[in-house]
PDB file of C-alpha atoms in Angstrom:
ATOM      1  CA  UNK M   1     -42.511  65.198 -14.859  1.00  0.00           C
ATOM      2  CA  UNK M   2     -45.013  66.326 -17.128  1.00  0.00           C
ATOM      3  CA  UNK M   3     -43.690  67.851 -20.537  1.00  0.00           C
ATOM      4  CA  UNK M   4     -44.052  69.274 -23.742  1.00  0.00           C
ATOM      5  CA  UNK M   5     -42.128  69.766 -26.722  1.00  0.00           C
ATOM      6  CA  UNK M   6     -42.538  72.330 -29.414  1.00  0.00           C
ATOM      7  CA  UNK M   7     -40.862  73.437 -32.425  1.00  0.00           C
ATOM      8  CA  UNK M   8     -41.247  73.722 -36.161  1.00  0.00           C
ATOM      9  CA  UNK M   9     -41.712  70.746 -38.737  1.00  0.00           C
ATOM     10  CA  UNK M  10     -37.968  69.190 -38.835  1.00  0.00           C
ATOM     11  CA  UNK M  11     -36.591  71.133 -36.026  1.00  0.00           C
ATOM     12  CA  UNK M  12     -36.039  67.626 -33.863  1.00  0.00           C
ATOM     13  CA  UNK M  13     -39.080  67.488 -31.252  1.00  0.00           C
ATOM     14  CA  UNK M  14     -39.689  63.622 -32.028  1.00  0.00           C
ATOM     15  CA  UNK M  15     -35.646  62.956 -31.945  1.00  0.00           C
ATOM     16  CA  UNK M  16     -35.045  64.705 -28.470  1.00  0.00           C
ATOM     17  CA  UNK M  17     -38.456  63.384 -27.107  1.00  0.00           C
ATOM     18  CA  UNK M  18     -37.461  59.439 -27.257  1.00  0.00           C
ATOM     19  CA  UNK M  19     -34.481  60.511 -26.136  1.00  0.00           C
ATOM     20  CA  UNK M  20     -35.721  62.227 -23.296  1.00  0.00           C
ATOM     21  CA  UNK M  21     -38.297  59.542 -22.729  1.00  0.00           C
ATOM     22  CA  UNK M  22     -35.081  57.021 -22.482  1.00  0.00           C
ATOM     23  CA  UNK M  23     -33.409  58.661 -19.981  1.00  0.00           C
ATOM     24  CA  UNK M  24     -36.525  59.603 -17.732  1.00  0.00           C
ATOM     25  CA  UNK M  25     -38.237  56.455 -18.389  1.00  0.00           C
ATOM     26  CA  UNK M  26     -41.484  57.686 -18.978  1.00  0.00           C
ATOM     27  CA  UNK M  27     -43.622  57.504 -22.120  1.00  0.00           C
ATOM     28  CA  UNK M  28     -43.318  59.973 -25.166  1.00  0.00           C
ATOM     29  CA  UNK M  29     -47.128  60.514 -26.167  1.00  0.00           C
ATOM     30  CA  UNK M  30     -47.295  61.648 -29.777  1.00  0.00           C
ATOM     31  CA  UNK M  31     -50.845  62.476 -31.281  1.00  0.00           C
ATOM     32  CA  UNK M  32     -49.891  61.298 -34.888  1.00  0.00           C
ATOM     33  CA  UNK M  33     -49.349  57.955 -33.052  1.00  0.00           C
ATOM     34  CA  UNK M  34     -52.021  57.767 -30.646  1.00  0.00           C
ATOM     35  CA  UNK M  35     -54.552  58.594 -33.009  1.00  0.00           C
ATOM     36  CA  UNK M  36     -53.745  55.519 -35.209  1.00  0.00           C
ATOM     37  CA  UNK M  37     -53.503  53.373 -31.583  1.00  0.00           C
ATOM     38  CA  UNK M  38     -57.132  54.510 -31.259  1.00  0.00           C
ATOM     39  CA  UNK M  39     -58.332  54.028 -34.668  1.00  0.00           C
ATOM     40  CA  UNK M  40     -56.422  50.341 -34.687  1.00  0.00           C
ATOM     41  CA  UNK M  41     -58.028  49.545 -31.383  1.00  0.00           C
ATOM     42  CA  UNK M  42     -61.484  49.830 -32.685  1.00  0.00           C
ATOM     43  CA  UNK M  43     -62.595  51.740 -29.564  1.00  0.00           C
ATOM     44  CA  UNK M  44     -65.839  54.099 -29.319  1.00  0.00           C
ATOM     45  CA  UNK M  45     -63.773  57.245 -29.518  1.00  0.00           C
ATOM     46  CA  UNK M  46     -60.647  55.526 -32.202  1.00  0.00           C
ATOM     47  CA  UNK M  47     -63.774  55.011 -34.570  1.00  0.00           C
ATOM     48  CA  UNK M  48     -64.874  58.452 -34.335  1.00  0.00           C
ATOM     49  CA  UNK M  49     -61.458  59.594 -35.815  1.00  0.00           C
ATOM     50  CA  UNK M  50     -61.609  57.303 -37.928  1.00  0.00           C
ATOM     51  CA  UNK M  51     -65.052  58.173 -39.649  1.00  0.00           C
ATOM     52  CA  UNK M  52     -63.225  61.938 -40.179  1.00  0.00           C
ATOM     53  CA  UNK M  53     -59.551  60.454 -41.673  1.00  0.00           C
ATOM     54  CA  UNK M  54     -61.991  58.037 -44.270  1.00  0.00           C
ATOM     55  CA  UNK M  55     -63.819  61.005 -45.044  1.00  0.00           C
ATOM     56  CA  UNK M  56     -60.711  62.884 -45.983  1.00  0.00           C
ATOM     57  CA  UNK M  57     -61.226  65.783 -42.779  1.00  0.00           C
ATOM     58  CA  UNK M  58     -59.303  67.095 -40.002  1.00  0.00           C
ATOM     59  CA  UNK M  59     -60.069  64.980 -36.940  1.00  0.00           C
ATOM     60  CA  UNK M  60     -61.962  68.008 -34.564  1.00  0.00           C
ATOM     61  CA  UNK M  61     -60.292  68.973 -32.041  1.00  0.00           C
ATOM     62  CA  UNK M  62     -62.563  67.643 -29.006  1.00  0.00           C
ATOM     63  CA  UNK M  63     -62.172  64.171 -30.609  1.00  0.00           C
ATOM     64  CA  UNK M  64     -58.338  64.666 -30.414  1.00  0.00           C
ATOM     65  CA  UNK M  65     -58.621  66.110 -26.451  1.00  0.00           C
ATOM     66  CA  UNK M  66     -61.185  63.396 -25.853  1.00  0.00           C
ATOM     67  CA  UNK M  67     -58.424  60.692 -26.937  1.00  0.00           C
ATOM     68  CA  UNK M  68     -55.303  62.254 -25.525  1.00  0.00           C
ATOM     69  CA  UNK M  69     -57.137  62.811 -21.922  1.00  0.00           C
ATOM     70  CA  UNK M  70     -57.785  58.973 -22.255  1.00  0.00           C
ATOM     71  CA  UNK M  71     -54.317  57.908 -23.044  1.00  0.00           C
ATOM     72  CA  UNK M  72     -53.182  60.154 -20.357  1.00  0.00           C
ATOM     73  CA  UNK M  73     -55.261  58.007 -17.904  1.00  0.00           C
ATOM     74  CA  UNK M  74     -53.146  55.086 -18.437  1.00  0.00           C
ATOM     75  CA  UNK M  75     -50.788  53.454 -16.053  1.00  0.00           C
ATOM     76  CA  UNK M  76     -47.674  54.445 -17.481  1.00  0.00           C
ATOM     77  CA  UNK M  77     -48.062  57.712 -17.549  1.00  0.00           C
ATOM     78  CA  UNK M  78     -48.598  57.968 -13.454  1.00  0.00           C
ATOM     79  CA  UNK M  79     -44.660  59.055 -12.869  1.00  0.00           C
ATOM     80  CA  UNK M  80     -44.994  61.881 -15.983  1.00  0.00           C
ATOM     81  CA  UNK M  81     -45.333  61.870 -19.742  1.00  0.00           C
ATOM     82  CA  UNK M  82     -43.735  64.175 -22.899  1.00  0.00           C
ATOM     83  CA  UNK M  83     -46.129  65.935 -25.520  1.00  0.00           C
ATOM     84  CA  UNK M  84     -45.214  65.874 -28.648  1.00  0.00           C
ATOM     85  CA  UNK M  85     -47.731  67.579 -31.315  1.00  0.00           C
ATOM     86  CA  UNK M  86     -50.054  68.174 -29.151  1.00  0.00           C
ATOM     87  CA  UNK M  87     -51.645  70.438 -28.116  1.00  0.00           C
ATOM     88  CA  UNK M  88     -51.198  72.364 -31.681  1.00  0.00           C
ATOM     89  CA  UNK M  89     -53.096  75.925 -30.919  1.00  0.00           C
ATOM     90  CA  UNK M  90     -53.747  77.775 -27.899  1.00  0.00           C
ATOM     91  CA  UNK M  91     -57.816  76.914 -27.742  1.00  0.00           C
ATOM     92  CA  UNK M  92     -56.140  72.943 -27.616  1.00  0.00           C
ATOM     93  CA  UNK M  93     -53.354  74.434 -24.890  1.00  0.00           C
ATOM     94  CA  UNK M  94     -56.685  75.513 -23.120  1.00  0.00           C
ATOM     95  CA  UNK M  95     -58.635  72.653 -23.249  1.00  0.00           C
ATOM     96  CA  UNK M  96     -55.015  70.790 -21.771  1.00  0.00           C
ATOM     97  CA  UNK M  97     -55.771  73.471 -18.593  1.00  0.00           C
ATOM     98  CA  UNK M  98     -59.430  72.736 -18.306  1.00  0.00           C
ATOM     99  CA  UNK M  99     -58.846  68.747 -17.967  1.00  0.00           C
ATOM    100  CA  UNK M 100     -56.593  69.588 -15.247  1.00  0.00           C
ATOM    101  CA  UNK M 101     -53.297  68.700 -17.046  1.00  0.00           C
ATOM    102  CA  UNK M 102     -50.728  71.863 -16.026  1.00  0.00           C
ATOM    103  CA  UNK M 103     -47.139  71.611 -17.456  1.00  0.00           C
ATOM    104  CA  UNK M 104     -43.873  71.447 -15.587  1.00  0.00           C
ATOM    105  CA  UNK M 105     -41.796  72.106 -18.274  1.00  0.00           C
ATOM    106  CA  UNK M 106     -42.071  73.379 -21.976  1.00  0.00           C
ATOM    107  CA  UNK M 107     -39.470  72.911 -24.459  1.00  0.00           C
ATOM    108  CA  UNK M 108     -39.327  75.183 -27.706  1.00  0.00           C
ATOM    109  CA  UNK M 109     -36.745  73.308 -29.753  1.00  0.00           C
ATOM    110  CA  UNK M 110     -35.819  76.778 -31.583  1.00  0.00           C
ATOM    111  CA  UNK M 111     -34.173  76.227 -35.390  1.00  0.00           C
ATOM    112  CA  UNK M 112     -34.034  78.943 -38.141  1.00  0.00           C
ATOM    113  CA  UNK M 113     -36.711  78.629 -41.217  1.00  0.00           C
ATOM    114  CA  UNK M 114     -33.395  78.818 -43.704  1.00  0.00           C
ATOM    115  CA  UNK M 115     -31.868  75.966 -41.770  1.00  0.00           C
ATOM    116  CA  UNK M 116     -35.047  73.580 -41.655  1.00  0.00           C
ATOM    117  CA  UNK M 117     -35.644  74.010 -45.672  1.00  0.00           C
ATOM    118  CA  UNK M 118     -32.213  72.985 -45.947  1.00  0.00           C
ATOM    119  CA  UNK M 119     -32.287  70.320 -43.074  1.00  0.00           C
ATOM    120  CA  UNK M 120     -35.714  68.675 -44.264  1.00  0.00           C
ATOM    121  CA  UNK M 121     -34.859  69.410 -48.455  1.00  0.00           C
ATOM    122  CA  UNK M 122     -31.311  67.173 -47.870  1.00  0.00           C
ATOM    123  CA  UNK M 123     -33.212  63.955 -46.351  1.00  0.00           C
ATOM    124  CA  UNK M 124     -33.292  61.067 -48.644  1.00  0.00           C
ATOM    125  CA  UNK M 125     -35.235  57.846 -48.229  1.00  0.00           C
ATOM    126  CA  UNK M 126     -34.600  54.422 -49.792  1.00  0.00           C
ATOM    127  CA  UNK M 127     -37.207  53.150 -51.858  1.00  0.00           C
ATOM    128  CA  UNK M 128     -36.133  49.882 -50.983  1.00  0.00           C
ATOM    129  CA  UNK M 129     -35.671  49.392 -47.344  1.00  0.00           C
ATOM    130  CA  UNK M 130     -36.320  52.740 -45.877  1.00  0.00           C
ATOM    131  CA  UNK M 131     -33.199  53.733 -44.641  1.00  0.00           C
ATOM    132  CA  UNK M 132     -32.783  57.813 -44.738  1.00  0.00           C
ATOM    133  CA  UNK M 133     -29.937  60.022 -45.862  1.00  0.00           C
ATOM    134  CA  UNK M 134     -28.915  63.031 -45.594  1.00  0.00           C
ATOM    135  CA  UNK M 135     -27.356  64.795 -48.445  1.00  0.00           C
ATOM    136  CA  UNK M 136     -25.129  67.380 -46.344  1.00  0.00           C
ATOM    137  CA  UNK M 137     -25.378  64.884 -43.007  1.00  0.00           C
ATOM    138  CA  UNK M 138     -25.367  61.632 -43.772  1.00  0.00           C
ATOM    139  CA  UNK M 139     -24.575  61.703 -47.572  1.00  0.00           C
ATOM    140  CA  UNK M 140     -24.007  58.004 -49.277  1.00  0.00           C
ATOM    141  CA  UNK M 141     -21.052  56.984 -50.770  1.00  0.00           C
ATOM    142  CA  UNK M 142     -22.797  57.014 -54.496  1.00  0.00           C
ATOM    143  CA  UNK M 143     -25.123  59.707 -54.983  1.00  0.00           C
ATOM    144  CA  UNK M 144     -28.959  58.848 -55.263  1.00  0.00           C
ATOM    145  CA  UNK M 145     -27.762  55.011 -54.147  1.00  0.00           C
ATOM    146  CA  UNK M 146     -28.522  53.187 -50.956  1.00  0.00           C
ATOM    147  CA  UNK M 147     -25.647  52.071 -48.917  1.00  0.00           C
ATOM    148  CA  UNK M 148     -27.160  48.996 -47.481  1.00  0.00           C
ATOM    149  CA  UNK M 149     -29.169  47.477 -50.577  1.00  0.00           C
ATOM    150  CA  UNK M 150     -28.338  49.156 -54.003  1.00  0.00           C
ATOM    151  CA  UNK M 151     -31.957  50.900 -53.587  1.00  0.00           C
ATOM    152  CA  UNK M 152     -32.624  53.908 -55.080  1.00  0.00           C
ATOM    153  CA  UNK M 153     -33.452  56.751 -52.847  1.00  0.00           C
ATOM    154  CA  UNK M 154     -36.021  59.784 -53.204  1.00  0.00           C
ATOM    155  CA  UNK M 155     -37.479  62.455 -51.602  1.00  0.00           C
ATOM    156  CA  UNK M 156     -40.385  62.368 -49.490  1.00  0.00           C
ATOM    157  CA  UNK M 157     -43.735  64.748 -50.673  1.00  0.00           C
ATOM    158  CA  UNK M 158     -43.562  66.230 -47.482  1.00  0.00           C
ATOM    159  CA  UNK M 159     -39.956  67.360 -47.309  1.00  0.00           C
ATOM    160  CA  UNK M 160     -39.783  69.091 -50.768  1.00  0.00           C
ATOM    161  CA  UNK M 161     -38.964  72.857 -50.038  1.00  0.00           C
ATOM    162  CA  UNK M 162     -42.547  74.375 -51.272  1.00  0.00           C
ATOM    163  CA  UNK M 163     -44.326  72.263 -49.042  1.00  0.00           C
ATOM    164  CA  UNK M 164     -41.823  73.082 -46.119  1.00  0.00           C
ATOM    165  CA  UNK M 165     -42.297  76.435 -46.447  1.00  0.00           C
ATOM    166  CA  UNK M 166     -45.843  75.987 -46.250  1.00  0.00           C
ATOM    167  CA  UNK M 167     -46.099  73.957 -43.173  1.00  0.00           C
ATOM    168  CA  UNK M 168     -43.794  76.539 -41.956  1.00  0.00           C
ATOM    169  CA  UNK M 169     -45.959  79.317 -42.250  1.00  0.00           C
ATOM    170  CA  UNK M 170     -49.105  76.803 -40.419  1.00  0.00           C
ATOM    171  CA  UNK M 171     -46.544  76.563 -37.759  1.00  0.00           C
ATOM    172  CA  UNK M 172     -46.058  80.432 -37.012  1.00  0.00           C
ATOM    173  CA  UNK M 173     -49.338  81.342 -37.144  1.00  0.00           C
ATOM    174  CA  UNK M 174     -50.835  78.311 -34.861  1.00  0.00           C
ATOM    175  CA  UNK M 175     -48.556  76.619 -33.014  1.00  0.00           C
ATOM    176  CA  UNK M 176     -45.717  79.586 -32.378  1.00  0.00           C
ATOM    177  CA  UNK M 177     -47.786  81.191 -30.249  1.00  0.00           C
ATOM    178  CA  UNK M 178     -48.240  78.433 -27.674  1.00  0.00           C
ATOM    179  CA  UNK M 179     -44.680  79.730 -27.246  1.00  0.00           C
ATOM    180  CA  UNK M 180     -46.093  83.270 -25.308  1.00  0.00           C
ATOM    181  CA  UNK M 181     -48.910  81.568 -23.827  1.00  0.00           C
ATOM    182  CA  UNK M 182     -46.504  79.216 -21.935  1.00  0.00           C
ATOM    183  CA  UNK M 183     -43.934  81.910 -21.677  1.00  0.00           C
ATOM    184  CA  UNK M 184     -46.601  83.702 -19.299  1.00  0.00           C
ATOM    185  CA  UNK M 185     -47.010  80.887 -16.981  1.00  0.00           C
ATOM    186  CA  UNK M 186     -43.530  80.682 -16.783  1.00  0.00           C
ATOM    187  CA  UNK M 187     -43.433  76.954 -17.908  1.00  0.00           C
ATOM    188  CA  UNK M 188     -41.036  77.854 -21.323  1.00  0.00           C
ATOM    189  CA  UNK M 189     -37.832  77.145 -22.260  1.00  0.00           C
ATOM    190  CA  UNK M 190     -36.303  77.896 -25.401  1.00  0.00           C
ATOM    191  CA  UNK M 191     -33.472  75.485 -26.380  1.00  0.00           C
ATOM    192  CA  UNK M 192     -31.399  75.688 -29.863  1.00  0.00           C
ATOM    193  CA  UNK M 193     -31.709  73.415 -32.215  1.00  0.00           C
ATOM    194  CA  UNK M 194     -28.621  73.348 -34.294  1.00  0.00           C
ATOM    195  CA  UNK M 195     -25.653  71.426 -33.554  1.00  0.00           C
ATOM    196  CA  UNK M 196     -24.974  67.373 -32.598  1.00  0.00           C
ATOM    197  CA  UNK M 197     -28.129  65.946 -30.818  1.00  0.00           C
ATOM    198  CA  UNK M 198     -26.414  64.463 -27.900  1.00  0.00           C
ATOM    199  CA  UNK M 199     -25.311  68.290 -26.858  1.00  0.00           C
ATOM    200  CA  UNK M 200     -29.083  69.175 -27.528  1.00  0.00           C
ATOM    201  CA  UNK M 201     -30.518  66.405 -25.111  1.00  0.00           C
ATOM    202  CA  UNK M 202     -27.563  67.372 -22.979  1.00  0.00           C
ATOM    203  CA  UNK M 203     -29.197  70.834 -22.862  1.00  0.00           C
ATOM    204  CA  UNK M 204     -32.656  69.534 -22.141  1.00  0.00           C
ATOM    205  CA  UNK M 205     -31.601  67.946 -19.476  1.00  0.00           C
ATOM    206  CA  UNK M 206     -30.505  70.463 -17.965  1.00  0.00           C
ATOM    207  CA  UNK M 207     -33.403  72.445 -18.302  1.00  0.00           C
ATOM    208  CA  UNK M 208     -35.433  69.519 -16.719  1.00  0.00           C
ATOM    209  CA  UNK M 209     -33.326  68.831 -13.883  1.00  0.00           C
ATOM    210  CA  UNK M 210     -33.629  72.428 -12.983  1.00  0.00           C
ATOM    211  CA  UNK M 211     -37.452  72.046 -12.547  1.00  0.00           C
ATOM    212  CA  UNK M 212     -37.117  68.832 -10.576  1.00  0.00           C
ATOM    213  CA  UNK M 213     -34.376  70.291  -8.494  1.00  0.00           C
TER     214      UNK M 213
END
């Protein structure tokens, strides 16, 4: 099975991809992750990226296809793979087509704007040892206090409700319409987001077994 997950910042790709990748046993590529692989590895193409990231730029997209076709060569991913963040736009979605990589399945994980502000501007990290909170989920017992180490927790840059709103509004206009373009090969699936993530995967799966038959 080859598939793809999409969905605004927060609205649980990564979550219901390792979950998914779990239960079908086969890898969940993510380019955030396979970039720094590349760039660790010291290989022709992981130095390229690298040379834009030290200079502060956008890593261009053919550097990005160049290094996801690559990892997509790899032995585990023979019996399928799962997408997640890639491809971003529909010119990357393209590109995906033109290597000769076609979808069987792709998963819009579909969550209000309202309800990702609120869902993203409640997480809590501890300074300490990491662990993350939730203030309406998975609130601690003493507010602004780590459960497991006395650590004091804070609020990641990224998750503060301006900067939401503004990777938000990147999302609609680059990513959200990946959503039509798939729709038209028939290869989407929209899936809500809200509600206990068991009873999400639970949905996904059903979606996937569908395709497989």
């Amino acid at each position: 099975m080859k598939l793809m997950f999409l969905g605004a910042p927060g609205a649980g790709k990564g979550t219901q991809a390792e979950k998914i990748s779990e239960k079908y046993a086969i890898p969940s590529i993510s380019t955030g992750a396979i970039l720094r692989e590349a760039m660790a590895s010291g290989s022709k193409l992981g130095m390229k990226a690298k040379s834009y990231v030290d200079a502060g730029a956008l890593v261009p997209d053919e550097v990005v296809i160049d290094i996801i076709k690559e990892r997509l060569t790899a032995d585990d991913c023979k019996g399928g793979f799962i997408l997640d963040g890639f491809p971003r736009t529909v010119p990357q979605a393209k590109a995906l087509d033109d290597m000769g990589i076609e979808m069987d399945l792709v998963i819009s994980i579909e969550v209000e704007d309202d309800d990702i502000v609120e869902r993203m501007g409640g997480r809590r990290l501890c300074k300490r040892c990491g662990t993350a909170y939730h203030t309406k989920y998975i609130p601690t017992k003493v507010e602004g206090v780590c459960d497991k180490c006395g650590g004091e927790l804070y609020v990641r840059a990224d998750d503060k409700p301006e900067v939401v709103k503004g990777r938000l509004l990147t999302y609609h206009k680059q990513t959200e319409p990946l959503k039509d373009f798939y729709a038209e090969k028939g290869k989407l699936v929209l899936i809500p987001g809200n509600g206990a993530i068991d009873a999400i995967t639970a949905e996904i799966c059903k979606a996937i077994d569908g395709v497989r038959g």
